[in-house]
Coordinates of C-alpha atoms and ligand atoms in Angstrom, one line a residue:
M1 CA 0.0 0.0 0.0
R2 CA 1.3 3.5 -0.9
L3 CA -0.2 6.5 0.9
E4 CA -1.3 9.2 -1.4
R5 CA -2.5 11.9 0.9
V6 CA -2.3 12.8 4.6
E7 CA -4.5 15.5 6.1
V8 CA -4.2 16.9 9.7
R9 CA -7.0 18.9 11.3
Q10 CA -6.6 20.8 14.5
V11 CA -9.8 20.1 16.4
S12 CA -11.3 21.7 19.5
L13 CA -14.1 20.2 21.5
P14 CA -15.5 21.6 24.8
L15 CA -15.4 19.1 27.7
R16 CA -18.6 18.9 29.7
F17 CA -16.6 18.9 32.9
A18 CA -13.1 20.3 33.6
F19 CA -10.6 17.4 34.2
E20 CA -8.0 18.0 36.9
T21 CA -4.9 15.9 37.6
S22 CA -1.7 16.6 39.6
F23 CA -0.2 18.2 36.4
G24 CA -3.1 20.5 35.4
R25 CA -6.6 21.2 34.5
T26 CA -8.3 20.7 31.0
T27 CA -11.5 22.3 30.0
E28 CA -11.2 21.9 26.2
K29 CA -10.1 18.8 24.3
E30 CA -7.7 20.2 21.6
F31 CA -6.3 17.5 19.4
L32 CA -5.0 16.6 16.0
L33 CA -7.1 14.4 13.7
V34 CA -5.1 12.6 11.0
S35 CA -6.7 11.2 7.8
A36 CA -4.5 9.0 5.5
S37 CA -5.7 8.0 2.0
A38 CA -4.7 5.3 -0.4
D39 CA -6.5 3.7 -3.4
G40 CA -9.6 5.8 -2.8
V41 CA -10.0 4.7 0.9
T42 CA -9.3 7.0 3.9
G43 CA -8.5 6.0 7.5
H44 CA -8.7 8.2 10.5
A45 CA -6.9 8.5 13.9
E46 CA -6.9 10.8 16.8
C47 CA -3.7 12.1 18.4
V48 CA -3.3 12.0 22.2
A49 CA -1.0 15.0 22.5
D50 CA -2.3 18.1 24.2
V51 CA -1.6 21.8 23.8
D52 CA 0.9 21.6 26.7
P53 CA 3.8 19.2 27.6
F54 CA 2.5 18.6 31.2
Y55 CA 1.7 14.8 30.8
L56 CA 4.6 13.9 28.5
P57 CA 6.9 16.0 26.4
E58 CA 5.0 16.1 23.1
T59 CA 2.5 18.8 22.3
N60 CA 0.1 19.3 19.3
A61 CA 2.7 21.7 17.9
T62 CA 5.6 19.2 18.1
V63 CA 3.4 16.5 16.6
L64 CA 2.5 18.7 13.7
H65 CA 6.1 19.6 13.1
V66 CA 7.4 16.0 13.3
L67 CA 4.6 14.8 11.0
R68 CA 5.1 17.6 8.4
D69 CA 8.9 17.5 8.4
F70 CA 9.7 13.8 9.0
L71 CA 7.1 11.1 9.3
V72 CA 4.8 12.1 6.5
P73 CA 7.7 12.5 3.9
L74 CA 9.0 9.2 5.2
V75 CA 5.8 7.2 4.7
F76 CA 5.3 8.8 1.2
G77 CA 8.5 7.0 0.3
L78 CA 7.3 3.6 1.4
D79 CA 5.3 0.8 -0.2
L80 CA 3.7 -0.8 2.9
P81 CA 3.0 -4.5 2.8
H82 CA 1.1 -4.2 6.2
P83 CA 0.3 -1.5 8.8
A84 CA 2.7 -3.4 11.2
D85 CA 5.5 -2.1 8.9
V86 CA 4.9 1.5 9.8
L87 CA 6.4 1.8 13.3
P88 CA 9.6 0.0 12.4
A89 CA 10.0 2.4 9.5
F90 CA 9.9 5.3 11.9
A91 CA 12.8 3.9 14.0
R92 CA 15.3 6.6 12.9
V93 CA 13.1 9.3 14.5
R94 CA 13.8 9.1 18.2
G95 CA 10.9 9.6 20.7
H96 CA 7.8 11.4 19.4
E97 CA 5.7 8.4 20.1
M98 CA 2.4 10.3 19.9
A99 CA 3.2 11.7 16.4
K100 CA 4.3 8.2 15.2
A101 CA 1.1 6.7 16.8
V102 CA -1.4 8.9 15.1
L103 CA -0.1 8.3 11.6
E104 CA 0.4 4.6 12.3
M105 CA -3.1 4.3 13.6
A106 CA -4.6 6.0 10.6
V107 CA -2.9 3.5 8.4
W108 CA -4.4 0.6 10.5
E109 CA -7.8 2.2 10.2
L110 CA -7.4 2.7 6.5
W111 CA -6.3 -1.0 6.2
S112 CA -9.3 -2.3 8.1
R113 CA -11.7 -0.2 6.0
R114 CA -10.1 -1.6 2.8
E115 CA -10.6 -5.1 4.2
G116 CA -14.1 -4.3 5.2
A117 CA -13.2 -5.6 8.7
P118 CA -13.5 -4.1 12.1
L119 CA -10.3 -2.9 13.7
H120 CA -10.3 -5.5 16.4
R121 CA -10.1 -8.3 13.8
V122 CA -7.1 -6.9 12.0
L123 CA -5.4 -6.3 15.4
G124 CA -5.9 -9.9 16.4
G125 CA -8.6 -9.3 19.0
R126 CA -12.1 -10.8 19.4
P127 CA -15.7 -9.6 19.0
G128 CA -18.1 -9.1 21.9
R129 CA -17.9 -6.6 24.8
I130 CA -15.2 -5.0 27.0
A131 CA -15.3 -4.1 30.7
A132 CA -15.3 -0.3 31.4
G133 CA -13.7 1.5 34.2
V134 CA -13.8 5.2 35.0
S135 CA -11.2 7.9 35.8
I136 CA -12.3 10.6 38.2
G137 CA -10.3 13.8 38.3
L138 CA -9.4 15.9 41.4
Q139 CA -12.6 17.5 42.8
K140 CA -13.1 20.7 44.7
D141 CA -13.8 18.8 48.0
E142 CA -14.5 15.3 49.4
A143 CA -18.2 15.6 49.2
T144 CA -18.1 16.3 45.5
L145 CA -15.8 13.4 44.9
L146 CA -18.1 11.0 46.8
E147 CA -20.9 12.3 44.7
R148 CA -19.0 11.5 41.5
V149 CA -18.1 8.0 42.8
A150 CA -21.8 7.4 43.5
V151 CA -22.9 8.5 40.0
E152 CA -20.2 6.4 38.3
T153 CA -20.8 3.2 40.3
A154 CA -24.6 3.6 39.7
A155 CA -23.8 3.9 36.0
G156 CA -22.2 0.4 36.2
Y157 CA -18.5 1.1 35.9
R158 CA -16.5 -1.9 37.0
R159 CA -13.7 -0.1 38.7
V160 CA -13.0 3.4 39.8
K161 CA -9.8 5.3 39.5
V162 CA -9.3 8.6 41.3
K163 CA -6.6 11.1 40.8
I164 CA -4.4 12.0 43.7
K165 CA -1.5 14.4 44.5
P166 CA 0.3 15.4 47.7
G167 CA -2.1 16.7 50.2
R168 CA -5.1 15.2 48.3
D169 CA -4.6 11.5 48.8
L170 CA -5.0 9.5 52.0
A171 CA -8.1 11.2 53.3
L172 CA -9.9 10.9 50.0
V173 CA -9.1 7.2 49.6
E174 CA -10.2 6.6 53.2
A175 CA -13.5 8.4 52.6
I176 CA -14.3 6.3 49.5
R177 CA -13.3 3.1 51.1
A178 CA -15.5 3.8 54.2
R179 CA -18.5 4.0 51.9
Y180 CA -17.5 1.3 49.3
P181 CA -15.6 -1.4 51.1
D182 CA -15.6 -3.8 48.1
L183 CA -15.3 -1.5 45.1
P184 CA -12.3 -2.2 42.8
L185 CA -10.5 1.1 43.5
M186 CA -7.2 2.5 42.3
V187 CA -5.4 5.8 42.3
D188 CA -3.3 7.7 39.7
A189 CA -0.7 10.2 40.8
N190 CA 0.7 11.3 37.4
S191 CA 4.2 11.5 38.8
A192 CA 3.4 13.8 41.7
Y193 CA 5.6 12.0 44.3
T194 CA 9.3 11.2 45.0
L195 CA 11.1 8.6 47.0
D196 CA 10.9 11.0 50.0
D197 CA 7.2 10.0 50.1
V198 CA 7.7 6.2 50.5
S199 CA 6.4 6.0 54.1
H200 CA 3.5 8.3 53.2
L201 CA 2.5 6.1 50.1
A202 CA 2.8 3.0 52.3
R203 CA -0.1 4.3 54.3
L204 CA -2.3 3.5 51.3
D205 CA -1.6 -0.2 51.7
P206 CA -4.4 -0.9 54.2
F207 CA -7.1 0.3 51.7
G208 CA -6.7 -2.7 49.4
L209 CA -6.3 -0.6 46.2
T210 CA -5.9 -2.7 43.1
M211 CA -2.9 -0.5 42.1
I212 CA -1.2 2.9 42.4
E213 CA -0.5 4.3 38.9
Q214 CA 2.7 6.3 38.1
P215 CA 3.5 7.6 41.6
L216 CA 7.1 8.7 40.6
A217 CA 8.8 10.6 37.8
W218 CA 7.5 10.2 34.2
D219 CA 10.9 9.0 32.9
D220 CA 11.8 6.8 35.8
I221 CA 11.8 3.0 36.3
V222 CA 14.6 2.7 38.8
D223 CA 13.0 4.6 41.7
H224 CA 9.7 2.8 41.0
A225 CA 11.5 -0.5 41.6
T226 CA 12.8 0.8 44.9
L227 CA 9.3 2.0 45.9
A228 CA 7.7 -1.3 44.8
R229 CA 9.9 -3.2 47.3
Q230 CA 8.4 -1.1 50.1
L231 CA 4.7 -1.1 49.1
R232 CA 2.1 -3.9 49.3
T233 CA -0.1 -2.0 46.8
P234 CA 0.9 -3.0 43.2
I235 CA 2.5 -0.3 41.1
C236 CA 1.1 0.3 37.6
L237 CA 3.2 2.3 35.1
D238 CA 1.7 4.7 32.6
E239 CA 4.0 7.6 31.6
S240 CA 7.2 5.6 32.0
I241 CA 6.3 3.0 29.4
R242 CA 6.8 4.3 25.9
S243 CA 7.8 1.0 24.1
A244 CA 7.8 -2.7 24.5
D245 CA 11.5 -2.4 25.5
D246 CA 10.5 0.0 28.3
A247 CA 8.0 -2.6 29.5
R248 CA 10.6 -5.4 29.4
R249 CA 13.1 -3.3 31.3
A250 CA 10.6 -2.2 33.9
L251 CA 9.5 -5.8 34.5
D252 CA 13.1 -7.0 34.7
L253 CA 13.7 -4.4 37.4
G254 CA 10.5 -5.1 39.3
A255 CA 9.3 -1.5 38.8
C256 CA 5.6 -2.5 38.3
R257 CA 3.2 -5.4 38.4
I258 CA 0.6 -4.0 36.1
V259 CA 1.0 -1.9 32.9
N260 CA -1.4 0.8 31.5
V261 CA -1.3 0.6 27.7
K262 CA -2.1 3.8 25.7
V263 CA -1.8 3.3 22.0
G264 CA -0.7 7.0 21.5
R265 CA 2.0 6.7 24.2
V266 CA 3.8 3.7 22.7
G267 CA 4.0 4.6 19.0
G268 CA 0.6 3.1 17.8
F269 CA -1.1 -0.2 17.6
S270 CA 2.1 -2.2 16.8
G271 CA 3.7 -0.7 19.9
A272 CA 0.6 -1.4 22.0
I273 CA 0.5 -5.0 20.8
A274 CA 4.2 -5.4 21.5
V275 CA 3.8 -4.1 25.1
H276 CA 0.8 -6.4 25.5
D277 CA 2.8 -9.4 24.3
V278 CA 5.8 -8.7 26.6
C279 CA 3.4 -8.4 29.6
R280 CA 1.3 -11.4 28.6
A281 CA 4.4 -13.7 28.2
R282 CA 5.2 -12.9 31.9
G283 CA 1.7 -13.1 33.3
I284 CA 1.5 -9.3 33.8
P285 CA -2.0 -7.9 33.4
V286 CA -2.5 -4.8 31.2
W287 CA -5.4 -2.4 30.8
C288 CA -6.1 0.3 28.3
G289 CA -5.6 3.9 29.5
G290 CA -7.5 6.9 28.2
M291 CA -6.7 10.5 27.2
L292 CA -10.2 12.1 27.2
E293 CA -10.5 11.1 23.6
S294 CA -13.3 11.9 21.3
G295 CA -15.2 8.9 19.9
I296 CA -12.6 8.4 17.2
G297 CA -9.7 7.7 19.6
R298 CA -12.2 6.1 22.1
L299 CA -13.3 3.5 19.6
A300 CA -9.7 2.7 18.7
N301 CA -9.2 2.0 22.5
V302 CA -12.3 -0.2 22.5
H303 CA -10.9 -2.4 19.7
L304 CA -7.4 -2.6 21.2
Q305 CA -8.7 -4.0 24.5
T306 CA -10.2 -7.1 22.9
L307 CA -6.7 -8.6 22.9
P308 CA -6.5 -11.4 25.5
G309 CA -4.0 -9.7 27.9
F310 CA -6.4 -6.9 28.7
T311 CA -7.8 -8.6 31.8
L312 CA -8.5 -5.5 33.8
P313 CA -11.2 -2.8 33.0
G314 CA -9.7 0.2 31.2
D315 CA -10.3 4.0 31.4
T316 CA -12.6 3.9 28.4
A317 CA -15.9 5.4 29.6
A318 CA -19.0 6.6 27.8
S319 CA -18.8 9.6 25.3
A320 CA -21.5 11.4 27.3
R321 CA -19.2 11.8 30.3
Y322 CA -16.9 14.0 28.2
F323 CA -18.9 15.7 25.4
D324 CA -22.4 17.0 24.8
E325 CA -22.0 15.9 21.2
D326 CA -19.3 13.4 20.2
L327 CA -17.8 13.2 16.7
V328 CA -19.1 9.6 16.2
D329 CA -22.6 8.3 15.8
P330 CA -23.7 6.3 17.7
P331 CA -21.6 7.7 20.6
V332 CA -19.7 5.2 22.8
E333 CA -22.2 3.9 25.4
V334 CA -21.7 1.9 28.6
A335 CA -24.4 -0.6 29.5
P336 CA -25.8 -0.9 33.0
D337 CA -23.6 -4.0 33.5
G338 CA -20.5 -1.7 32.9
T339 CA -19.6 -3.1 29.5
I340 CA -19.1 -1.5 26.0
A341 CA -20.1 -3.2 22.8
V342 CA -17.2 -3.8 20.4
P343 CA -18.3 -2.5 16.9
E344 CA -18.5 -4.9 14.0
G345 CA -18.4 -2.3 11.1
P346 CA -15.3 -1.6 9.1
G347 CA -12.5 0.4 10.8
I348 CA -13.5 2.0 14.1
G349 CA -17.0 0.8 13.3
H350 CA -19.1 3.9 14.0
E351 CA -19.8 6.7 11.6
I352 CA -17.7 9.9 11.9
V353 CA -20.2 12.8 11.8
W354 CA -18.3 15.1 9.4
P355 CA -20.4 18.3 9.9
R356 CA -19.6 18.1 13.6
V357 CA -15.9 17.6 12.8
E358 CA -16.0 20.6 10.4
R359 CA -17.5 22.8 13.1
A360 CA -14.8 21.8 15.6
T361 CA -12.0 22.2 13.1
R362 CA -9.7 25.3 13.6
R363 CA -7.1 24.6 10.9
V364 CA -6.4 22.0 8.2
E365 CA -3.1 21.0 6.6
T366 CA -2.8 18.6 3.7
W367 CA 0.2 16.8 2.2
T368 CA 0.2 14.8 -1.0
R369 CA 2.6 12.2 -2.3
P370 CA 5.2 13.9 -4.5
Ligands
LIG401 O1 -2.9 9.5 33.5 O2 -4.4 8.2 32.7 C1 -3.9 9.4 32.8 C2 -6.3 11.9 31.2 C3 -5.4 12.8 30.6 C4 -4.0 12.5 30.8 C5 -3.6 11.4 31.6 C6 -4.5 10.6 32.1 C7 -5.8 10.8 32.0 C8 -6.9 10.0 32.6 C9 -8.3 10.1 32.0 O3 -6.8 9.4 33.6 C10 -8.8 8.9 31.4 C11 -10.0 9.1 30.5 O4 -11.1 9.2 31.1 O5 -9.8 9.3 29.3
LIG402 MG1 -2.2 7.7 34.2

C-alpha cells in the first residue's frame, strides 16, 4: 500500500466537565485528527497529544512539526505490505511516540476499512464486549468526589480510579473506602511524588487498592522499583512505558506489576500489541488507558482492549461523560452492567459525523505524495 494523501486537522471540542490531575486542568479537548488515504480509501486517527507538555513532552505543535517534516515524507517514500511495517520504518526518528502513533493508527484504520473488517479483527482481537472503568479527576472537595463516585458506580463502571496528589490522597481514599468497602478502586498520581514519600505512600496499603498508577517521575523506572519493594499496593506504570523495550526493562527491574497501555504513548497499535505481548508472556495484566479522547480515539481503544492480555477494566468510559456531542454516531455507550459493545463495522466501526468535525476544526493542513 502506498499512501497518497495525509490531512491533519486541529480540532477543538469543549469538555462537559473540567478534568483536573496533579499536572493540570483541562476544559477543552484540543487534538489533531489525522486522515490517511490510499486507493480511494481513507483511514482516521486521533492524536493523544495536548496543547501543553505537562503529561509527556510532546504537544500538538511538536506532533504537527514531526509529522510535516519527518514522518509524512518518510511514509510517502514507502510501499507498505502491512500496517505493522509503519512503526519499524519510523525507528530513525527518536521519541515522538504520539506523532508516530497517530499516523500509524490512521494506516491501520485505512487498512481495516479496505478489508471491510472491524479494527479488532485486523489487530488480532475478538468480538463481543469489553469491561469499562472510569477515571475521576481531582474534585473541589471530598463531598463532590463521593458524589462523583456514587454517580459512576450507579452507571455500572466496573472499577473506579481517582486522581491523587500530595495533600489530596489518604483522606480521600479513606472516605471512598469507608463507603465502598468492596469497590475495585485505584489511584493515579501522574508523577506527583518522589522517594521521599515512601512511608506516606505505604499508608495507602491498608485500603486494598488494586494498584497505584505512576506515583514517581514520568521518565523513571529505577525509583519505582525501589518503591515497589516497600509497598504492598501493586504499582502500575503509565508515563514511564513508551515502548515494549521500556516494559521489558521495567518488568526485569520489578518497577511494576501492572501496565497501562495507551496506543498513543507507545507509537501506535504495533507498539501497543508489542507491550501487551511482553506483559502477557510474563503473566503481567495490562489495561487500556484513556486521554479524554473523542469517539474516534475512544473507539480505537475499544478495539485494542479485545486482545487477551487486557484482563482489567480500562479507562474507556461513555462519550457522554466528556462531550455534549461526540464526533461519532452512535456515541460510545456503557451498558448498566459496565460493558461497552465492540463495533463490528469496518475500521473504528461507528460513523464519523463530518459536519460536527467541520464545526470543531480550527485549521487543516494537507500533504500529497510527491
Ligand atoms: O494519566 O491516565 C492518565 C487523562 C489525561 C491525561 C492522563 C491521564 C488521563 C486520565 C483520563 O486518567 C482517562 C480518561 O477518562 O480518558
Ligand atoms: Mg495515568
